Amino acid sequence: MAMGRPRAFDVDEALDKALTVFWEKGYEGASLSELTNAMGIKPPSLYAAFGNKEGLFRRALDRYEEMKGGSMDEALAAPTVREAAERLLCHAASSQCEKGSPHGCMLVTAGLAGGEESSAIRDELAQRRQAGCMKIRKRFERAKKEGDLPPDADPAALARYVSAVMNGISVQASGGATKKELQQVADMALKALPV
């Protein structure tokens, strides 16, 4: 049986370059030519390695979560719920405008605009954001059982609140807000928590 030609490019390196394009321009804003130019490949190679633009985007999301997802788990492992919330919000404020990478969270900014043809992508992004919110909720539920949250606290509502603030920080960062301005948002949000 004849073997196909081996790939002439590093898939992981190409994926990292595509991730940056998607992060900067969003799913719909990233054209196929911009993606292939950044990746240093031709469209047939993209299709052979990733299936299509949507497949490439999903792989880029997986890669993004591999790179960034550990910070949420680390924050939620804090000994108190107050520390966990503070770490989440302060990390969102500081990491959303790092030099050398696009501003904002890719899970938020990559799907802010789009037509009907990208509804599956918006749904995918919403599901991934919801999974993050669920992790926060579980931590808050544990805190309530342990007495680290007041008995009348609503873990689900608190998780939605913290997630909404984190998402808002991302939108503000992508719009040019400074680290100092984003930290002010995080500090104000922390004052509203019941701990």
PDB file of C-alpha atoms in Angstrom:
ATOM      1  CA  MET A   1       0.000   0.000   0.000  1.00  0.00           C
ATOM      2  CA  ALA A   2       1.404   3.404  -0.985  1.00  0.00           C
ATOM      3  CA  MET A   3       1.892   5.938   1.755  1.00  0.00           C
ATOM      4  CA  GLY A   4       0.931   9.598   1.341  1.00  0.00           C
ATOM      5  CA  ARG A   5       3.508  12.323   1.401  1.00  0.00           C
ATOM      6  CA  PRO A   6       4.541  13.263   4.932  1.00  0.00           C
ATOM      7  CA  ARG A   7       3.428  16.649   6.188  1.00  0.00           C
ATOM      8  CA  ALA A   8       5.939  19.357   5.415  1.00  0.00           C
ATOM      9  CA  PHE A   9       4.923  21.506   8.390  1.00  0.00           C
ATOM     10  CA  ASP A  10       4.751  21.257  12.154  1.00  0.00           C
ATOM     11  CA  VAL A  11       1.063  20.888  13.022  1.00  0.00           C
ATOM     12  CA  ASP A  12       1.444  22.251  16.558  1.00  0.00           C
ATOM     13  CA  GLU A  13       3.358  25.303  15.378  1.00  0.00           C
ATOM     14  CA  ALA A  14       0.794  25.942  12.650  1.00  0.00           C
ATOM     15  CA  LEU A  15      -2.019  25.538  15.184  1.00  0.00           C
ATOM     16  CA  ASP A  16      -0.425  28.098  17.504  1.00  0.00           C
ATOM     17  CA  LYS A  17      -0.238  30.591  14.636  1.00  0.00           C
ATOM     18  CA  ALA A  18      -3.870  29.958  13.701  1.00  0.00           C
ATOM     19  CA  LEU A  19      -4.873  30.386  17.346  1.00  0.00           C
ATOM     20  CA  THR A  20      -3.369  33.883  17.347  1.00  0.00           C
ATOM     21  CA  VAL A  21      -5.264  34.843  14.184  1.00  0.00           C
ATOM     22  CA  PHE A  22      -8.574  33.569  15.607  1.00  0.00           C
ATOM     23  CA  TRP A  23      -7.884  35.265  18.944  1.00  0.00           C
ATOM     24  CA  GLU A  24      -7.197  38.602  17.248  1.00  0.00           C
ATOM     25  CA  LYS A  25      -9.929  38.497  14.606  1.00  0.00           C
ATOM     26  CA  GLY A  26     -12.573  36.093  15.894  1.00  0.00           C
ATOM     27  CA  TYR A  27     -13.929  33.107  14.031  1.00  0.00           C
ATOM     28  CA  GLU A  28     -15.712  34.954  11.240  1.00  0.00           C
ATOM     29  CA  GLY A  29     -13.142  37.732  11.023  1.00  0.00           C
ATOM     30  CA  ALA A  30     -10.315  35.300  10.310  1.00  0.00           C
ATOM     31  CA  SER A  31     -10.222  34.590   6.586  1.00  0.00           C
ATOM     32  CA  LEU A  32      -8.869  31.362   5.172  1.00  0.00           C
ATOM     33  CA  SER A  33      -6.089  33.254   3.417  1.00  0.00           C
ATOM     34  CA  GLU A  34      -5.067  35.007   6.664  1.00  0.00           C
ATOM     35  CA  LEU A  35      -5.010  31.674   8.452  1.00  0.00           C
ATOM     36  CA  THR A  36      -2.997  29.830   5.814  1.00  0.00           C
ATOM     37  CA  ASN A  37      -0.576  32.756   5.436  1.00  0.00           C
ATOM     38  CA  ALA A  38       0.019  32.871   9.186  1.00  0.00           C
ATOM     39  CA  MET A  39       0.408  29.103   9.312  1.00  0.00           C
ATOM     40  CA  GLY A  40       2.745  29.069   6.320  1.00  0.00           C
ATOM     41  CA  ILE A  41       0.692  26.461   4.467  1.00  0.00           C
ATOM     42  CA  LYS A  42      -1.645  26.161   1.486  1.00  0.00           C
ATOM     43  CA  PRO A  43      -5.391  25.501   1.870  1.00  0.00           C
ATOM     44  CA  PRO A  44      -5.123  21.791   0.899  1.00  0.00           C
ATOM     45  CA  SER A  45      -2.712  21.266   3.801  1.00  0.00           C
ATOM     46  CA  LEU A  46      -5.140  22.977   6.192  1.00  0.00           C
ATOM     47  CA  TYR A  47      -7.961  20.704   5.038  1.00  0.00           C
ATOM     48  CA  ALA A  48      -5.769  17.594   5.250  1.00  0.00           C
ATOM     49  CA  ALA A  49      -4.623  18.394   8.796  1.00  0.00           C
ATOM     50  CA  PHE A  50      -7.742  19.978  10.310  1.00  0.00           C
ATOM     51  CA  GLY A  51     -10.695  19.145   8.051  1.00  0.00           C
ATOM     52  CA  ASN A  52     -11.919  22.701   7.536  1.00  0.00           C
ATOM     53  CA  LYS A  53     -11.885  26.144   9.148  1.00  0.00           C
ATOM     54  CA  GLU A  54     -14.319  25.054  11.840  1.00  0.00           C
ATOM     55  CA  GLY A  55     -12.180  22.016  12.665  1.00  0.00           C
ATOM     56  CA  LEU A  56      -9.118  24.238  12.863  1.00  0.00           C
ATOM     57  CA  PHE A  57     -10.961  26.648  15.146  1.00  0.00           C
ATOM     58  CA  ARG A  58     -12.067  23.881  17.505  1.00  0.00           C
ATOM     59  CA  ARG A  59      -8.494  22.577  17.714  1.00  0.00           C
ATOM     60  CA  ALA A  60      -7.317  26.147  18.371  1.00  0.00           C
ATOM     61  CA  LEU A  61      -9.875  26.420  21.203  1.00  0.00           C
ATOM     62  CA  ASP A  62      -8.585  23.167  22.692  1.00  0.00           C
ATOM     63  CA  ARG A  63      -5.040  24.512  22.501  1.00  0.00           C
ATOM     64  CA  TYR A  64      -6.126  27.823  24.080  1.00  0.00           C
ATOM     65  CA  GLU A  65      -7.779  26.005  26.976  1.00  0.00           C
ATOM     66  CA  GLU A  66      -4.653  23.874  27.449  1.00  0.00           C
ATOM     67  CA  MET A  67      -2.591  27.064  27.691  1.00  0.00           C
ATOM     68  CA  LYS A  68      -4.974  29.102  29.845  1.00  0.00           C
ATOM     69  CA  GLY A  69      -7.269  26.647  31.619  1.00  0.00           C
ATOM     70  CA  GLY A  70      -4.898  25.768  34.436  1.00  0.00           C
ATOM     71  CA  SER A  71      -5.182  29.217  35.971  1.00  0.00           C
ATOM     72  CA  MET A  72      -8.880  28.694  36.724  1.00  0.00           C
ATOM     73  CA  ASP A  73      -8.269  25.328  38.354  1.00  0.00           C
ATOM     74  CA  GLU A  74      -5.417  26.824  40.361  1.00  0.00           C
ATOM     75  CA  ALA A  75      -7.582  29.733  41.523  1.00  0.00           C
ATOM     76  CA  LEU A  76     -10.451  27.454  42.504  1.00  0.00           C
ATOM     77  CA  ALA A  77      -8.065  25.338  44.583  1.00  0.00           C
ATOM     78  CA  ALA A  78      -7.500  28.289  46.950  1.00  0.00           C
ATOM     79  CA  PRO A  79      -8.267  27.428  50.583  1.00  0.00           C
ATOM     80  CA  THR A  80     -11.127  29.936  50.943  1.00  0.00           C
ATOM     81  CA  VAL A  81     -13.858  30.976  48.555  1.00  0.00           C
ATOM     82  CA  ARG A  82     -12.837  34.609  48.995  1.00  0.00           C
ATOM     83  CA  GLU A  83      -9.297  33.791  47.862  1.00  0.00           C
ATOM     84  CA  ALA A  84     -10.644  31.741  44.965  1.00  0.00           C
ATOM     85  CA  ALA A  85     -12.851  34.598  43.746  1.00  0.00           C
ATOM     86  CA  GLU A  86     -10.052  37.107  44.224  1.00  0.00           C
ATOM     87  CA  ARG A  87      -7.609  34.955  42.266  1.00  0.00           C
ATOM     88  CA  LEU A  88     -10.126  34.442  39.458  1.00  0.00           C
ATOM     89  CA  LEU A  89     -10.976  38.109  39.088  1.00  0.00           C
ATOM     90  CA  CYS A  90      -7.468  39.472  39.592  1.00  0.00           C
ATOM     91  CA  HIS A  91      -6.034  36.949  37.163  1.00  0.00           C
ATOM     92  CA  ALA A  92      -8.669  37.935  34.612  1.00  0.00           C
ATOM     93  CA  ALA A  93      -7.712  41.585  35.096  1.00  0.00           C
ATOM     94  CA  SER A  94      -3.982  40.987  34.773  1.00  0.00           C
ATOM     95  CA  SER A  95      -3.923  38.321  32.066  1.00  0.00           C
ATOM     96  CA  GLN A  96      -6.351  39.912  29.613  1.00  0.00           C
ATOM     97  CA  CYS A  97      -3.905  42.562  28.488  1.00  0.00           C
ATOM     98  CA  GLU A  98      -0.563  40.754  28.532  1.00  0.00           C
ATOM     99  CA  LYS A  99       2.071  41.993  26.144  1.00  0.00           C
ATOM    100  CA  GLY A 100       2.785  39.646  23.264  1.00  0.00           C
ATOM    101  CA  SER A 101      -0.703  38.168  22.984  1.00  0.00           C
ATOM    102  CA  PRO A 102      -4.092  39.452  21.852  1.00  0.00           C
ATOM    103  CA  HIS A 103      -6.182  41.154  24.527  1.00  0.00           C
ATOM    104  CA  GLY A 104      -9.264  39.582  26.013  1.00  0.00           C
ATOM    105  CA  CYS A 105     -10.244  35.950  26.466  1.00  0.00           C
ATOM    106  CA  MET A 106     -10.542  34.017  23.223  1.00  0.00           C
ATOM    107  CA  LEU A 107     -13.615  32.167  24.534  1.00  0.00           C
ATOM    108  CA  VAL A 108     -15.368  35.536  24.815  1.00  0.00           C
ATOM    109  CA  THR A 109     -13.960  37.665  22.019  1.00  0.00           C
ATOM    110  CA  ALA A 110     -13.807  35.064  19.220  1.00  0.00           C
ATOM    111  CA  GLY A 111     -17.576  34.843  18.975  1.00  0.00           C
ATOM    112  CA  LEU A 112     -18.819  38.339  19.763  1.00  0.00           C
ATOM    113  CA  ALA A 113     -19.931  38.948  16.187  1.00  0.00           C
ATOM    114  CA  GLY A 114     -21.182  36.541  13.601  1.00  0.00           C
ATOM    115  CA  GLY A 115     -23.942  35.578  11.298  1.00  0.00           C
ATOM    116  CA  GLU A 116     -26.207  32.561  11.216  1.00  0.00           C
ATOM    117  CA  GLU A 117     -23.541  30.492   9.457  1.00  0.00           C
ATOM    118  CA  SER A 118     -21.370  30.586  12.571  1.00  0.00           C
ATOM    119  CA  SER A 119     -24.086  29.740  15.096  1.00  0.00           C
ATOM    120  CA  ALA A 120     -22.438  26.366  15.812  1.00  0.00           C
ATOM    121  CA  ILE A 121     -19.240  28.196  16.749  1.00  0.00           C
ATOM    122  CA  ARG A 122     -21.085  30.637  19.021  1.00  0.00           C
ATOM    123  CA  ASP A 123     -22.809  27.646  20.654  1.00  0.00           C
ATOM    124  CA  GLU A 124     -19.450  25.922  21.147  1.00  0.00           C
ATOM    125  CA  LEU A 125     -17.975  29.033  22.765  1.00  0.00           C
ATOM    126  CA  ALA A 126     -21.040  29.426  25.006  1.00  0.00           C
ATOM    127  CA  GLN A 127     -20.762  25.782  26.112  1.00  0.00           C
ATOM    128  CA  ARG A 128     -17.103  26.221  26.981  1.00  0.00           C
ATOM    129  CA  ARG A 129     -17.821  29.394  28.944  1.00  0.00           C
ATOM    130  CA  GLN A 130     -20.679  27.604  30.709  1.00  0.00           C
ATOM    131  CA  ALA A 131     -18.305  24.775  31.672  1.00  0.00           C
ATOM    132  CA  GLY A 132     -16.072  27.363  33.342  1.00  0.00           C
ATOM    133  CA  CYS A 133     -19.050  28.857  35.153  1.00  0.00           C
ATOM    134  CA  MET A 134     -20.018  25.364  36.342  1.00  0.00           C
ATOM    135  CA  LYS A 135     -16.539  24.852  37.830  1.00  0.00           C
ATOM    136  CA  ILE A 136     -16.943  28.100  39.754  1.00  0.00           C
ATOM    137  CA  ARG A 137     -20.427  27.085  40.895  1.00  0.00           C
ATOM    138  CA  LYS A 138     -19.177  23.740  42.217  1.00  0.00           C
ATOM    139  CA  ARG A 139     -16.471  25.541  44.202  1.00  0.00           C
ATOM    140  CA  PHE A 140     -19.077  27.911  45.647  1.00  0.00           C
ATOM    141  CA  GLU A 141     -21.388  24.998  46.492  1.00  0.00           C
ATOM    142  CA  ARG A 142     -18.521  23.329  48.346  1.00  0.00           C
ATOM    143  CA  ALA A 143     -17.819  26.582  50.174  1.00  0.00           C
ATOM    144  CA  LYS A 144     -21.447  26.815  51.284  1.00  0.00           C
ATOM    145  CA  LYS A 145     -21.399  23.234  52.617  1.00  0.00           C
ATOM    146  CA  GLU A 146     -18.161  23.989  54.466  1.00  0.00           C
ATOM    147  CA  GLY A 147     -19.595  27.175  55.982  1.00  0.00           C
ATOM    148  CA  ASP A 148     -17.233  29.388  53.973  1.00  0.00           C
ATOM    149  CA  LEU A 149     -20.256  31.108  52.381  1.00  0.00           C
ATOM    150  CA  PRO A 150     -23.275  32.375  54.330  1.00  0.00           C
ATOM    151  CA  PRO A 151     -26.234  29.956  54.526  1.00  0.00           C
ATOM    152  CA  ASP A 152     -28.380  32.254  52.384  1.00  0.00           C
ATOM    153  CA  ALA A 153     -25.773  32.539  49.606  1.00  0.00           C
ATOM    154  CA  ASP A 154     -26.800  31.316  46.155  1.00  0.00           C
ATOM    155  CA  PRO A 155     -23.789  29.517  44.630  1.00  0.00           C
ATOM    156  CA  ALA A 156     -25.325  29.450  41.140  1.00  0.00           C
ATOM    157  CA  ALA A 157     -26.047  33.194  41.131  1.00  0.00           C
ATOM    158  CA  LEU A 158     -22.604  33.975  42.547  1.00  0.00           C
ATOM    159  CA  ALA A 159     -20.948  31.843  39.870  1.00  0.00           C
ATOM    160  CA  ARG A 160     -22.906  33.623  37.138  1.00  0.00           C
ATOM    161  CA  TYR A 161     -21.914  36.963  38.665  1.00  0.00           C
ATOM    162  CA  VAL A 162     -18.196  36.142  38.802  1.00  0.00           C
ATOM    163  CA  SER A 163     -18.328  34.678  35.275  1.00  0.00           C
ATOM    164  CA  ALA A 164     -20.131  37.751  33.955  1.00  0.00           C
ATOM    165  CA  VAL A 165     -17.538  40.061  35.500  1.00  0.00           C
ATOM    166  CA  MET A 166     -14.706  37.960  34.043  1.00  0.00           C
ATOM    167  CA  ASN A 167     -16.359  38.062  30.610  1.00  0.00           C
ATOM    168  CA  GLY A 168     -16.868  41.804  30.939  1.00  0.00           C
ATOM    169  CA  ILE A 169     -13.218  42.248  31.840  1.00  0.00           C
ATOM    170  CA  SER A 170     -12.357  40.381  28.643  1.00  0.00           C
ATOM    171  CA  VAL A 171     -14.536  42.639  26.502  1.00  0.00           C
ATOM    172  CA  GLN A 172     -13.075  45.725  28.174  1.00  0.00           C
ATOM    173  CA  ALA A 173      -9.529  44.414  27.603  1.00  0.00           C
ATOM    174  CA  SER A 174     -10.194  43.764  23.919  1.00  0.00           C
ATOM    175  CA  GLY A 175     -11.446  47.349  23.698  1.00  0.00           C
ATOM    176  CA  GLY A 176      -8.197  48.748  25.075  1.00  0.00           C
ATOM    177  CA  ALA A 177      -8.749  48.993  28.838  1.00  0.00           C
ATOM    178  CA  THR A 178      -5.549  49.083  30.858  1.00  0.00           C
ATOM    179  CA  LYS A 179      -4.488  46.573  33.472  1.00  0.00           C
ATOM    180  CA  LYS A 180      -5.103  49.208  36.159  1.00  0.00           C
ATOM    181  CA  GLU A 181      -8.639  49.864  34.902  1.00  0.00           C
ATOM    182  CA  LEU A 182      -9.403  46.150  34.777  1.00  0.00           C
ATOM    183  CA  GLN A 183      -8.063  45.667  38.305  1.00  0.00           C
ATOM    184  CA  GLN A 184     -10.441  48.403  39.477  1.00  0.00           C
ATOM    185  CA  VAL A 185     -13.332  46.388  38.014  1.00  0.00           C
ATOM    186  CA  ALA A 186     -12.105  43.244  39.794  1.00  0.00           C
ATOM    187  CA  ASP A 187     -11.763  45.136  43.095  1.00  0.00           C
ATOM    188  CA  MET A 188     -15.291  46.551  42.835  1.00  0.00           C
ATOM    189  CA  ALA A 189     -16.714  43.130  42.000  1.00  0.00           C
ATOM    190  CA  LEU A 190     -14.987  41.593  45.023  1.00  0.00           C
ATOM    191  CA  LYS A 191     -16.671  44.146  47.302  1.00  0.00           C
ATOM    192  CA  ALA A 192     -20.055  42.835  46.174  1.00  0.00           C
ATOM    193  CA  LEU A 193     -19.345  39.248  47.228  1.00  0.00           C
ATOM    194  CA  PRO A 194     -20.875  38.045  50.523  1.00  0.00           C
ATOM    195  CA  VAL A 195     -17.511  36.891  51.927  1.00  0.00           C
TER     196      VAL A 195
END
